[in-house]
mmCIF file of C-alpha atoms in Angstrom:
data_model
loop_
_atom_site.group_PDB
_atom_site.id
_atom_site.type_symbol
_atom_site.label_atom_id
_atom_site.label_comp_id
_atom_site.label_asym_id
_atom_site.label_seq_id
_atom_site.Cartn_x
_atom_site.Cartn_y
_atom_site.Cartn_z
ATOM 1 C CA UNK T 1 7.541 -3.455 -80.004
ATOM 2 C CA UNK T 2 6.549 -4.442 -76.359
ATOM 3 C CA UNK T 3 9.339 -7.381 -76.151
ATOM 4 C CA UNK T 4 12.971 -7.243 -75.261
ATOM 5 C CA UNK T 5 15.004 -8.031 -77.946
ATOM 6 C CA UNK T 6 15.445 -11.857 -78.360
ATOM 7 C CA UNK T 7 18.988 -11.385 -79.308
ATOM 8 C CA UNK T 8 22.383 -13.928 -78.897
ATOM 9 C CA UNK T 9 24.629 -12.065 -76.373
ATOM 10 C CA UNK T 10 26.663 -9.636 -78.311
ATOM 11 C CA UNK T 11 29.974 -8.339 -77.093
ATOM 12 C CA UNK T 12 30.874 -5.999 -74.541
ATOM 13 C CA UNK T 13 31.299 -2.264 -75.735
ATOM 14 C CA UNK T 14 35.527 -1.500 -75.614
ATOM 15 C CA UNK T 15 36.040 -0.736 -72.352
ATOM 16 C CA UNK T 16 36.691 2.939 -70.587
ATOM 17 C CA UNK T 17 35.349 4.689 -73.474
ATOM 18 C CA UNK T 18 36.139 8.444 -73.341
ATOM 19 C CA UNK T 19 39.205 7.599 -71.259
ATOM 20 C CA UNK T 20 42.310 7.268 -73.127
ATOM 21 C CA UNK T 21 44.085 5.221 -70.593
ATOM 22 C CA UNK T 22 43.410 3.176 -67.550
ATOM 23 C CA UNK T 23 45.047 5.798 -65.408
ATOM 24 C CA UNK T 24 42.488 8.291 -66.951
ATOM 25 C CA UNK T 25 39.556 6.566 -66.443
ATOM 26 C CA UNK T 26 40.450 5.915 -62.510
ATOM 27 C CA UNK T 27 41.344 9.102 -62.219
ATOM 28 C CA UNK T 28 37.707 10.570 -63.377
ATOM 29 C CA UNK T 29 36.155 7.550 -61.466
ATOM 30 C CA UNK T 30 38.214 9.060 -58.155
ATOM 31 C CA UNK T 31 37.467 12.808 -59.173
ATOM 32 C CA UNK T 32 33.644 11.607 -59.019
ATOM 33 C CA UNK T 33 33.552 9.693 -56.156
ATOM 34 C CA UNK T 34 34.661 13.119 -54.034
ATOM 35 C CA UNK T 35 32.808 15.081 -56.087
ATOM 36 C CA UNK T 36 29.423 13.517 -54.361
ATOM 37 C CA UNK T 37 29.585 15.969 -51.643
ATOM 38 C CA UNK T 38 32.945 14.227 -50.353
ATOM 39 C CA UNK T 39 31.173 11.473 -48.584
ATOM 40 C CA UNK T 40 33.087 8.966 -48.404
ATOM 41 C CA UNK T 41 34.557 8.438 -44.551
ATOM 42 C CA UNK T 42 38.197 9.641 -44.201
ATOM 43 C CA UNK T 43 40.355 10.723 -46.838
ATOM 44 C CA UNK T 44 40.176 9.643 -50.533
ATOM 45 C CA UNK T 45 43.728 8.616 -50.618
ATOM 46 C CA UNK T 46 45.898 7.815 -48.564
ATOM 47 C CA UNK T 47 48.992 8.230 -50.308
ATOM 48 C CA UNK T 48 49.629 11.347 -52.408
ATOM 49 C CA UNK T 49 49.962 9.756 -56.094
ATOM 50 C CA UNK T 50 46.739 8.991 -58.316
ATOM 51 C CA UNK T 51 46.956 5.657 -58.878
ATOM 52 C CA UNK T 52 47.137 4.541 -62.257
ATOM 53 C CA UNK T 53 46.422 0.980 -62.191
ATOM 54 C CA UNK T 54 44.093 -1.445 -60.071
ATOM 55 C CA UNK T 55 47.055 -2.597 -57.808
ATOM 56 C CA UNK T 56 47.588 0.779 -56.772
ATOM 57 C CA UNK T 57 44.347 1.606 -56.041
ATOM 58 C CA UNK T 58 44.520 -0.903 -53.564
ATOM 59 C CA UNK T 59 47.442 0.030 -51.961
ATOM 60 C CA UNK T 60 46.970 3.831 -51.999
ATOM 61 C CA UNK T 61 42.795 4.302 -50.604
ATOM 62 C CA UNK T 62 40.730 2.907 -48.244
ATOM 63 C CA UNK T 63 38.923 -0.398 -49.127
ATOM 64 C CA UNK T 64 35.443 0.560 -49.411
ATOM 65 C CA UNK T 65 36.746 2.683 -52.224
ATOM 66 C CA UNK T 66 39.264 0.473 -53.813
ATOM 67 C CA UNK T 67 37.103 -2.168 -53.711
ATOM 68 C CA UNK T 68 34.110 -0.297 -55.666
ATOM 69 C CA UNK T 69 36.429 1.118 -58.230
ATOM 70 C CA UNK T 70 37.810 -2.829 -58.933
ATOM 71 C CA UNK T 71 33.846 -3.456 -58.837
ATOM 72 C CA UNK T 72 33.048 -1.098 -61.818
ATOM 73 C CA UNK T 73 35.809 -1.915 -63.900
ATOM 74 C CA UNK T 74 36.154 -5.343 -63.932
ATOM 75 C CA UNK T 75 32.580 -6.645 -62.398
ATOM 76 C CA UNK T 76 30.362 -3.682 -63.589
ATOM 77 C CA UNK T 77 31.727 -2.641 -67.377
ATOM 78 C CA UNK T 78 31.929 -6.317 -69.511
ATOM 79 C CA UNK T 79 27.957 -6.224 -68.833
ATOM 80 C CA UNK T 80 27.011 -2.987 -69.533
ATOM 81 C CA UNK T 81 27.999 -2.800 -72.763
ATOM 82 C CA UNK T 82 25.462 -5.090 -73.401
ATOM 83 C CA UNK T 83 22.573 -2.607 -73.005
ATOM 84 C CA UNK T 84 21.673 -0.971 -75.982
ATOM 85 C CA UNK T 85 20.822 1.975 -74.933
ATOM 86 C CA UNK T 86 22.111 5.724 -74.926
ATOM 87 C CA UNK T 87 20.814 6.712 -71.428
ATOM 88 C CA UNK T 88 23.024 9.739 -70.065
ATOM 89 C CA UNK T 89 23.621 7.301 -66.949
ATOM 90 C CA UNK T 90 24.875 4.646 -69.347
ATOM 91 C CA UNK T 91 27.323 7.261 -71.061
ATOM 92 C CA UNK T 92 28.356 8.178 -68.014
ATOM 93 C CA UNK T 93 29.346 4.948 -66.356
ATOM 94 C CA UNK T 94 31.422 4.074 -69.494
ATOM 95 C CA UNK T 95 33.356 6.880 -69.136
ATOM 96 C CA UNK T 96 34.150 6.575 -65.874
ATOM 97 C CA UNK T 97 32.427 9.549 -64.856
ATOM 98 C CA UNK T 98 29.770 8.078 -63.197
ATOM 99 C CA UNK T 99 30.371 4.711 -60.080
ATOM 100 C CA UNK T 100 28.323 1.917 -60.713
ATOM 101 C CA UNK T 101 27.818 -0.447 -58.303
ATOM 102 C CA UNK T 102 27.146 -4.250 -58.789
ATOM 103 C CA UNK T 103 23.559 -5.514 -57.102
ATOM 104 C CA UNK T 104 23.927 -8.744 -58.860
ATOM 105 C CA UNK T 105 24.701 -10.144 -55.134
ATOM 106 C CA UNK T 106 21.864 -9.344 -53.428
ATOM 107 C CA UNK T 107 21.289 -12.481 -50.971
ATOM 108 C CA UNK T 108 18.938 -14.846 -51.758
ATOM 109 C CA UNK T 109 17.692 -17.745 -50.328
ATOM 110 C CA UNK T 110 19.450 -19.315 -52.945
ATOM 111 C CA UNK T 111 23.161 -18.414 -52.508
ATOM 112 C CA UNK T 112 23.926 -16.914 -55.926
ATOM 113 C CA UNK T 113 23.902 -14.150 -58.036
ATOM 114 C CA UNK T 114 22.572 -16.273 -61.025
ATOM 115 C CA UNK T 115 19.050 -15.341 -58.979
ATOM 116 C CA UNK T 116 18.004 -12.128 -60.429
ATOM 117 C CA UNK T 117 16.356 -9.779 -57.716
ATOM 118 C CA UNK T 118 14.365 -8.501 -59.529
ATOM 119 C CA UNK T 119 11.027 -9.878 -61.573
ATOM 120 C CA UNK T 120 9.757 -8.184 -64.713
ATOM 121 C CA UNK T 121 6.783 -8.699 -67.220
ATOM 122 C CA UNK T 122 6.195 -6.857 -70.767
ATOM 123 C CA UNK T 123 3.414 -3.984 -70.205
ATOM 124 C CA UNK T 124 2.613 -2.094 -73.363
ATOM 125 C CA UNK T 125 5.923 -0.682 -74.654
ATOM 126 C CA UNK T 126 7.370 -1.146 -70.939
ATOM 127 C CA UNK T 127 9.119 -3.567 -68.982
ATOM 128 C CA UNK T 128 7.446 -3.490 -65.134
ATOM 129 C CA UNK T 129 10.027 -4.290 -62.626
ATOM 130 C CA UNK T 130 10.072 -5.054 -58.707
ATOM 131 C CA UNK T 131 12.431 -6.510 -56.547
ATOM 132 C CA UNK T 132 15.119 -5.506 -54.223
ATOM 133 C CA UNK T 133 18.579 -4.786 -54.620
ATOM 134 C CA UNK T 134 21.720 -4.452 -51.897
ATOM 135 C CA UNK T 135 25.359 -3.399 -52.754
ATOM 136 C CA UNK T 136 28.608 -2.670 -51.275
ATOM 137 C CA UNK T 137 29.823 1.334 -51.547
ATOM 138 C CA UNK T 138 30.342 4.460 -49.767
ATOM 139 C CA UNK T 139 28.757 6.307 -52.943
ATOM 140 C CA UNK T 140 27.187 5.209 -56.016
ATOM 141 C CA UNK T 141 25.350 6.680 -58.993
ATOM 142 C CA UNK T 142 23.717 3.548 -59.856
ATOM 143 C CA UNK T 143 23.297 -0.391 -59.149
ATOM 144 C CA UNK T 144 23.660 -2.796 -62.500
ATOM 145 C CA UNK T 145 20.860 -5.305 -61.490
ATOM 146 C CA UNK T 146 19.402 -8.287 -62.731
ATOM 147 C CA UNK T 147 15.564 -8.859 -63.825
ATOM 148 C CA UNK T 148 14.149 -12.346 -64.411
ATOM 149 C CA UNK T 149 11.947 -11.448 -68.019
ATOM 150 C CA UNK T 150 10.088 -14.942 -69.049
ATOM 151 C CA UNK T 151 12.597 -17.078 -67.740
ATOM 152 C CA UNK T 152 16.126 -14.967 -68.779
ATOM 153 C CA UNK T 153 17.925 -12.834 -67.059
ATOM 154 C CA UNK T 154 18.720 -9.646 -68.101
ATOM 155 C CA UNK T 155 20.954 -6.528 -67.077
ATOM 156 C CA UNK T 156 20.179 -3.000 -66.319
ATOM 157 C CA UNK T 157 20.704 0.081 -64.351
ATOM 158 C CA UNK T 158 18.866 1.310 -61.337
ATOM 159 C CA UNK T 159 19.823 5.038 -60.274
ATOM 160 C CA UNK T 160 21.159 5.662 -56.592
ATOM 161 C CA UNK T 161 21.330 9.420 -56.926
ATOM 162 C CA UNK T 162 19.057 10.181 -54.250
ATOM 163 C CA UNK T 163 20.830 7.698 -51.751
ATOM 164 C CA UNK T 164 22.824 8.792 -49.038
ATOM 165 C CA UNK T 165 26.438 7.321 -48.254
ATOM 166 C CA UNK T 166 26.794 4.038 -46.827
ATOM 167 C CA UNK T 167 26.074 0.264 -47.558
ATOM 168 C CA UNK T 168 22.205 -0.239 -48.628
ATOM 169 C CA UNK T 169 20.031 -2.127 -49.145
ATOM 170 C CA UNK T 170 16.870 -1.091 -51.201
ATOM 171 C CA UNK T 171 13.716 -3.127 -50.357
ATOM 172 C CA UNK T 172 10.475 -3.396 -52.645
ATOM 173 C CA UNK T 173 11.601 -1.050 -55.914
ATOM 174 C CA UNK T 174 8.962 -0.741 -58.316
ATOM 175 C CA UNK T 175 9.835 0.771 -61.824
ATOM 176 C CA UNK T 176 9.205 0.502 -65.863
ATOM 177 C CA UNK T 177 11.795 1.080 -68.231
ATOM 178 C CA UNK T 178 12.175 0.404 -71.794
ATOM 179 C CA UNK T 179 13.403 -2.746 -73.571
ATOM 180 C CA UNK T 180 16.366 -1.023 -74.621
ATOM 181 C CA UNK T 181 17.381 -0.674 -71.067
ATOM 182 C CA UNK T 182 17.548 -3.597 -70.582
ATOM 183 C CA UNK T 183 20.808 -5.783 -71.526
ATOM 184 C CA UNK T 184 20.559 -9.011 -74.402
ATOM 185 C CA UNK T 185 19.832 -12.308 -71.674
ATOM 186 C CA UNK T 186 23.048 -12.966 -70.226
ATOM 187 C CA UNK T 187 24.358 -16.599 -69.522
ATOM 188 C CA UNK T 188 25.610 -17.795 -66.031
ATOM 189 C CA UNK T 189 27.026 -20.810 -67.990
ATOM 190 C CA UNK T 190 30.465 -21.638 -68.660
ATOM 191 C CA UNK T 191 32.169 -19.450 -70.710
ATOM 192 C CA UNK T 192 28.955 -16.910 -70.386
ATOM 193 C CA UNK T 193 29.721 -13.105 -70.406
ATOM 194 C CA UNK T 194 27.902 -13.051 -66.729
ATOM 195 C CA UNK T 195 30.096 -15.755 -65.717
ATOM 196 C CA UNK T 196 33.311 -14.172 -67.267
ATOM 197 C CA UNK T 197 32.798 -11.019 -65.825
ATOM 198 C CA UNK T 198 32.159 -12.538 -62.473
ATOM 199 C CA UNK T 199 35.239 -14.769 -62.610
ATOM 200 C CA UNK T 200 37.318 -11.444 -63.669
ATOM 201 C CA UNK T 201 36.017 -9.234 -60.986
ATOM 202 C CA UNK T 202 36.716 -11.960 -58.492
ATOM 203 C CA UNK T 203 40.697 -12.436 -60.068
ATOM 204 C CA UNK T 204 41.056 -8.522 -59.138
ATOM 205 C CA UNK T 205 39.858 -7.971 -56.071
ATOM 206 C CA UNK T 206 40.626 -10.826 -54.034
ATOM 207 C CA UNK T 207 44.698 -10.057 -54.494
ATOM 208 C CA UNK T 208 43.830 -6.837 -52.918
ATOM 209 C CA UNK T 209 41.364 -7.733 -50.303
ATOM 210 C CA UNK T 210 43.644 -10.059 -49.144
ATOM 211 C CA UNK T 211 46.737 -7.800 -49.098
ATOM 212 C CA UNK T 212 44.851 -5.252 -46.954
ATOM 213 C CA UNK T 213 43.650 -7.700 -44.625
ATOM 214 C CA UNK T 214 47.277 -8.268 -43.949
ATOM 215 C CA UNK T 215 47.828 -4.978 -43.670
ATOM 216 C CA UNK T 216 44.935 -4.525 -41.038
ATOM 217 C CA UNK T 217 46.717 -7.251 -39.187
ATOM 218 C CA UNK T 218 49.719 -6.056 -39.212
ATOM 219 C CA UNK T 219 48.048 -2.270 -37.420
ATOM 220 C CA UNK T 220 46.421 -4.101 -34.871
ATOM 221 C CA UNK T 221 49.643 -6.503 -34.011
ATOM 222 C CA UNK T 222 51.367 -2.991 -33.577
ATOM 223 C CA UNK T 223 48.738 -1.602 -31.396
ATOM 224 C CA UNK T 224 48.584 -4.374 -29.294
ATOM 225 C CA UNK T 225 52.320 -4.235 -28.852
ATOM 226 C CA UNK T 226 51.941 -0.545 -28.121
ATOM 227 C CA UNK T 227 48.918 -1.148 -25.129
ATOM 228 C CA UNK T 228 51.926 -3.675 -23.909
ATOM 229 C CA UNK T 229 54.163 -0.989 -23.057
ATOM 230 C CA UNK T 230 51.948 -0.368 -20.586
ATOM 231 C CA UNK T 231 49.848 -3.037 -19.456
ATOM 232 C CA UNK T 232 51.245 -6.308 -21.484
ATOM 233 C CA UNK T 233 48.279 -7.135 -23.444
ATOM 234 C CA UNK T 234 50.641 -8.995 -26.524
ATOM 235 C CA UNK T 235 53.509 -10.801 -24.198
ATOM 236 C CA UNK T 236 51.179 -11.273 -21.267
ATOM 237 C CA UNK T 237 48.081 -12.450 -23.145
ATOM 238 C CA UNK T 238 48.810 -15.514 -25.670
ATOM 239 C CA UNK T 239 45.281 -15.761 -26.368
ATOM 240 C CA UNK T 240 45.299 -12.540 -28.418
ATOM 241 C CA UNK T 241 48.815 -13.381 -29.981
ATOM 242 C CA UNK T 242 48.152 -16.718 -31.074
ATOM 243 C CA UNK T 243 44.865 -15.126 -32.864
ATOM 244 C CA UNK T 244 46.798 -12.668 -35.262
ATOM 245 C CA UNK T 245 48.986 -15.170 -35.304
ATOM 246 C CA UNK T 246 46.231 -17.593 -36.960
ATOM 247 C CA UNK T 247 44.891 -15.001 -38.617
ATOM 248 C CA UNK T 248 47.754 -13.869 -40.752
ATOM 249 C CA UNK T 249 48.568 -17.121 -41.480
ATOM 250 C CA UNK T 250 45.045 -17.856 -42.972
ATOM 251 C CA UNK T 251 45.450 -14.361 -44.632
ATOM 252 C CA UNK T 252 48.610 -15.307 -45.944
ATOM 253 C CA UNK T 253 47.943 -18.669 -47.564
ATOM 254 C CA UNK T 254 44.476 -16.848 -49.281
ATOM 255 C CA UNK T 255 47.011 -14.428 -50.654
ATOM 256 C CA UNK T 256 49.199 -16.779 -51.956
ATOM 257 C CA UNK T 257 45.564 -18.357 -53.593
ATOM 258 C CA UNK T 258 44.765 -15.287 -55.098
ATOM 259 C CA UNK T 259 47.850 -14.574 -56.726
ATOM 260 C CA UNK T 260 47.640 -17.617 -58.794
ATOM 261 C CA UNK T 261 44.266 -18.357 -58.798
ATOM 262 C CA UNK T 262 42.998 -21.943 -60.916
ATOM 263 C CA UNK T 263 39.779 -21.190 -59.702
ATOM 264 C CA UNK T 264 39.208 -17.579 -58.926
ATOM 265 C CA UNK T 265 35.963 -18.439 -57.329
ATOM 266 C CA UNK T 266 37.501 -20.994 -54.965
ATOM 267 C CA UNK T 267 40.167 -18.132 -54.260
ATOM 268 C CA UNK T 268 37.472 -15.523 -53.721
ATOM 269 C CA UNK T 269 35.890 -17.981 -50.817
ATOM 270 C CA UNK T 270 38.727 -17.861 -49.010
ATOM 271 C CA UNK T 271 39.547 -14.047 -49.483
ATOM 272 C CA UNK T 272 35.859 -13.527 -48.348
ATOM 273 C CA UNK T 273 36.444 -16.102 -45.242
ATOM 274 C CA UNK T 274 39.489 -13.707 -44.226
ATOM 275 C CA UNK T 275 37.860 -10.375 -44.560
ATOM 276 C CA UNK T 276 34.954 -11.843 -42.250
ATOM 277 C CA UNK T 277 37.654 -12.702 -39.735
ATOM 278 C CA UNK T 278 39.884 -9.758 -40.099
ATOM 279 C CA UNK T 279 36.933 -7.606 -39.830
ATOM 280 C CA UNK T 280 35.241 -9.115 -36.645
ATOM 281 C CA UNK T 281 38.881 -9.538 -35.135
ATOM 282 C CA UNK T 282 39.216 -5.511 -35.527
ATOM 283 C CA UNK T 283 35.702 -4.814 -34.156
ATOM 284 C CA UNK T 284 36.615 -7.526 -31.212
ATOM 285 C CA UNK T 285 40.131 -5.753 -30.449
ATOM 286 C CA UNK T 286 38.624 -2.108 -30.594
ATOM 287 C CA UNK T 287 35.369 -2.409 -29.116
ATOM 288 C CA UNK T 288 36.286 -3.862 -25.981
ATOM 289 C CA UNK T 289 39.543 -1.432 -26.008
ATOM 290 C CA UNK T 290 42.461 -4.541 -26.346
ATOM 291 C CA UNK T 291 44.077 -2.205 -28.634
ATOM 292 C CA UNK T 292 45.974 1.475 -28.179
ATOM 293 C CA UNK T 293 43.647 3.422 -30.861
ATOM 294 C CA UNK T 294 45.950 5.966 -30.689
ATOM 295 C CA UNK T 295 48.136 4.026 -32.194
ATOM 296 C CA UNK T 296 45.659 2.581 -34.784
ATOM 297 C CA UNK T 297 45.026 6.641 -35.928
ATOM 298 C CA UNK T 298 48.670 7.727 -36.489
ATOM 299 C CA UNK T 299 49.618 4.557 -38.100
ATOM 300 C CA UNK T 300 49.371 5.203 -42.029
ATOM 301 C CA UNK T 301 48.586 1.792 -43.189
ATOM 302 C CA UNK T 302 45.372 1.891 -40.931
ATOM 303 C CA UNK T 303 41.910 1.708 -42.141
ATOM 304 C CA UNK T 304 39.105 2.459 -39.966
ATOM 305 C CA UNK T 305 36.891 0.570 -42.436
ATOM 306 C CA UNK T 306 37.983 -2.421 -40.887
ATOM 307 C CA UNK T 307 35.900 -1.978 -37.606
ATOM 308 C CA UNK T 308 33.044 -1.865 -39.624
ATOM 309 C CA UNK T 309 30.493 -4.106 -41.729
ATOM 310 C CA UNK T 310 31.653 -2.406 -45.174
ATOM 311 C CA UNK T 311 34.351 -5.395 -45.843
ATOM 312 C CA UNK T 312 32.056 -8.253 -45.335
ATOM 313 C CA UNK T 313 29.588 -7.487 -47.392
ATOM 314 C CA UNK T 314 31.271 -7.103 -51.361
ATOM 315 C CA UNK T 315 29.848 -10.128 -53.763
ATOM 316 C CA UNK T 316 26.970 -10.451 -50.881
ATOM 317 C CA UNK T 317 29.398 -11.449 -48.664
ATOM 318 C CA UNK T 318 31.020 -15.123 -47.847
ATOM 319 C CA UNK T 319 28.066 -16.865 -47.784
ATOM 320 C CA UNK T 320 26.948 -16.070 -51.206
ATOM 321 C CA UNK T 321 30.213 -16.654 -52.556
ATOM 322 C CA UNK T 322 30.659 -19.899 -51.024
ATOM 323 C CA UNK T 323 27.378 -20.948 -52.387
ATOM 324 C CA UNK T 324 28.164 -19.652 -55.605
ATOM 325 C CA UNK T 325 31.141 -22.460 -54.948
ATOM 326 C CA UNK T 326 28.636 -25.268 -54.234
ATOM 327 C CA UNK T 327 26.459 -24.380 -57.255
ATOM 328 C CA UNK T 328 29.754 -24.958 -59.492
ATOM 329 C CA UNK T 329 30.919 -27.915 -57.790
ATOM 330 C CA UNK T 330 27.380 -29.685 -58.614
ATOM 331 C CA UNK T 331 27.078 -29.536 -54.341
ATOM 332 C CA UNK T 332 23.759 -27.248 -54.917
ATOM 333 C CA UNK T 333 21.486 -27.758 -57.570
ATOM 334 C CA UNK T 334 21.992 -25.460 -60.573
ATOM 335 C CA UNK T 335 20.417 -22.404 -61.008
ATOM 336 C CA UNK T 336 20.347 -19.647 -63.493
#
């Protein structure tokens, strides 16, 4: 048997299996992500309702979380349902009692996740693996990853149980699994299930991402109005005001882009662009103390995610995305 399966991509499994409902399968998603020792920084939600659809997710809990559970329903599920096999992971992540996290954006030299990070050869009855892989969570039970088998790339899980919280970044992984681990080759082509699923992921989360960004905004125009009842940072310096200013309305018009995306990849390289900014305008602001933290605590819509790298870094971050751009605009040469 020694050879993956040379087999025409077959469809997707139905999604959420063992979940009745969408609002079921979040909910079990949630219930797992605090089950992993409660790691994830801050509270799980911030408002008390379970949310029941992807739009609430991302207006109820902080964005490292919303934006992993958007990640393993729309990015993570369409391609896993392509491996054939019965793994107790694989179970697990289908019914949303597992978090997988996507490493198909691990940065390359090549700007794109069409570049598998991983390179595998047939060994016996085993597939030999090494790469690397990097993703964007608080908390995962596994990475979906790509392998580069004889010129195709395939999908398949790598287990994160071990890992502690936090972004990572795994260097140098070494491991054999068996064919049936490993997904049918997936197509990066138009109309491709890799493709699709990207596309899809994208449509979902940059909505979100770009309605907390103006959220974020929003906190720190407060909190600079706040630190000017007593020392005039907002009136006083129009430096600082005409940066949210600029800012938001960026933010805004990648919103508006997301909403009604014709190209959700275009409208993902502009929701990346604004997280980059919104991010290192929060560090900027509370770093060097322009702000009333205070304020930033007690105010509800705050998320102290913001002052770190965790919202720069989802589909590899901008760069990758905007080269992922340039590859389907013919401005990079085509690869995968």
């Amino acid at each position: 048997m020694g050879r993956p399966r040379p087999l025409v991509e077959p469809a997707p499994l139905p999604e959420y299996t063992g979940a009745a409902t969408r609002e079921n399968f979040l909910t079990a998603l949630l219930d797992r992500c605090a089950h992993r020792k409660g790691r994830t920084s801050g509270p799980v939600a911030r408002r008390a309702r379970r949310p029941g659809s992807l739009d609430e997710v991302w207006a109820s809990l902080p964005f490292p979380l919303a934006a992993a559970l958007t990640e393993h329903v729309e990015g993570v599920l369409p391609l896993v349902g392509t491996i054939a096999g019965r793994s107790p992971l694989l179970r697990a992540g289908r019914a949303g009692e597992a978090l997988i996290v996507s490493g198909l954006f691990t940065p390359n030299s090549s700007l794109s996740p069409r570049v598998a990070s991983f390179r595998g050869h047939v060994e016996g009855s085993e597939v030999v693996m090494s790469g690397a892989v990097s993703f964007a969570a608080l908390t995962a039970d596994a990475a979906l990853s790509a392998v580069s088998l004889e010129g195709r790339s395939h999908v398949f899980l790598l287990p994160l149980a071990d890992r502690e919280a936090g972004i990572g970044r795994a260097e140098r992984i070494e491991l054999r699994l068996p064919p049936d681990h490993l997904s049918a080759p997936l197509s990066w082509g138009p109309g491709g299930l890799a493709a699709s699923a990207f596309e899809a992921h994208a449509r979902a989360f940059a909505p979100g991402a770009c309605a907390a960004a103006l959220r974020a905004l929003g906190c720190l125009r407060r909190a600079l109005t706040a630190r000017n009842s007593a020392s005039g940072v907002l009136s006083t310096s129009q430096l600082l005001a005409h940066e949210v200013t600029r800012t938001e309305i960026t933010a805004g018009l990648a919103a508006l882009a997301a909403d009604t995306p014709t190209d959700p990849v275009a409208a993902l390289a502009a929701c990346t662009g604004v997280l980059d900014s919104v991010a290192l305008l929060a560090q900027e602001f509370v770093g060097a103390g322009m702000v009333d933290e205070s304020s930033l605590r007690t105010d509800p819509d705050w998320d102290p995610s913001w002052t770190t790298p965790s919202v720069r870094v989802h589909f590899g971050g901008r760069r990758m995305v905007e080269g992922e751009l340039a590859h389907r605009m013919g401005l990079l040469p085509a690869t995968g």
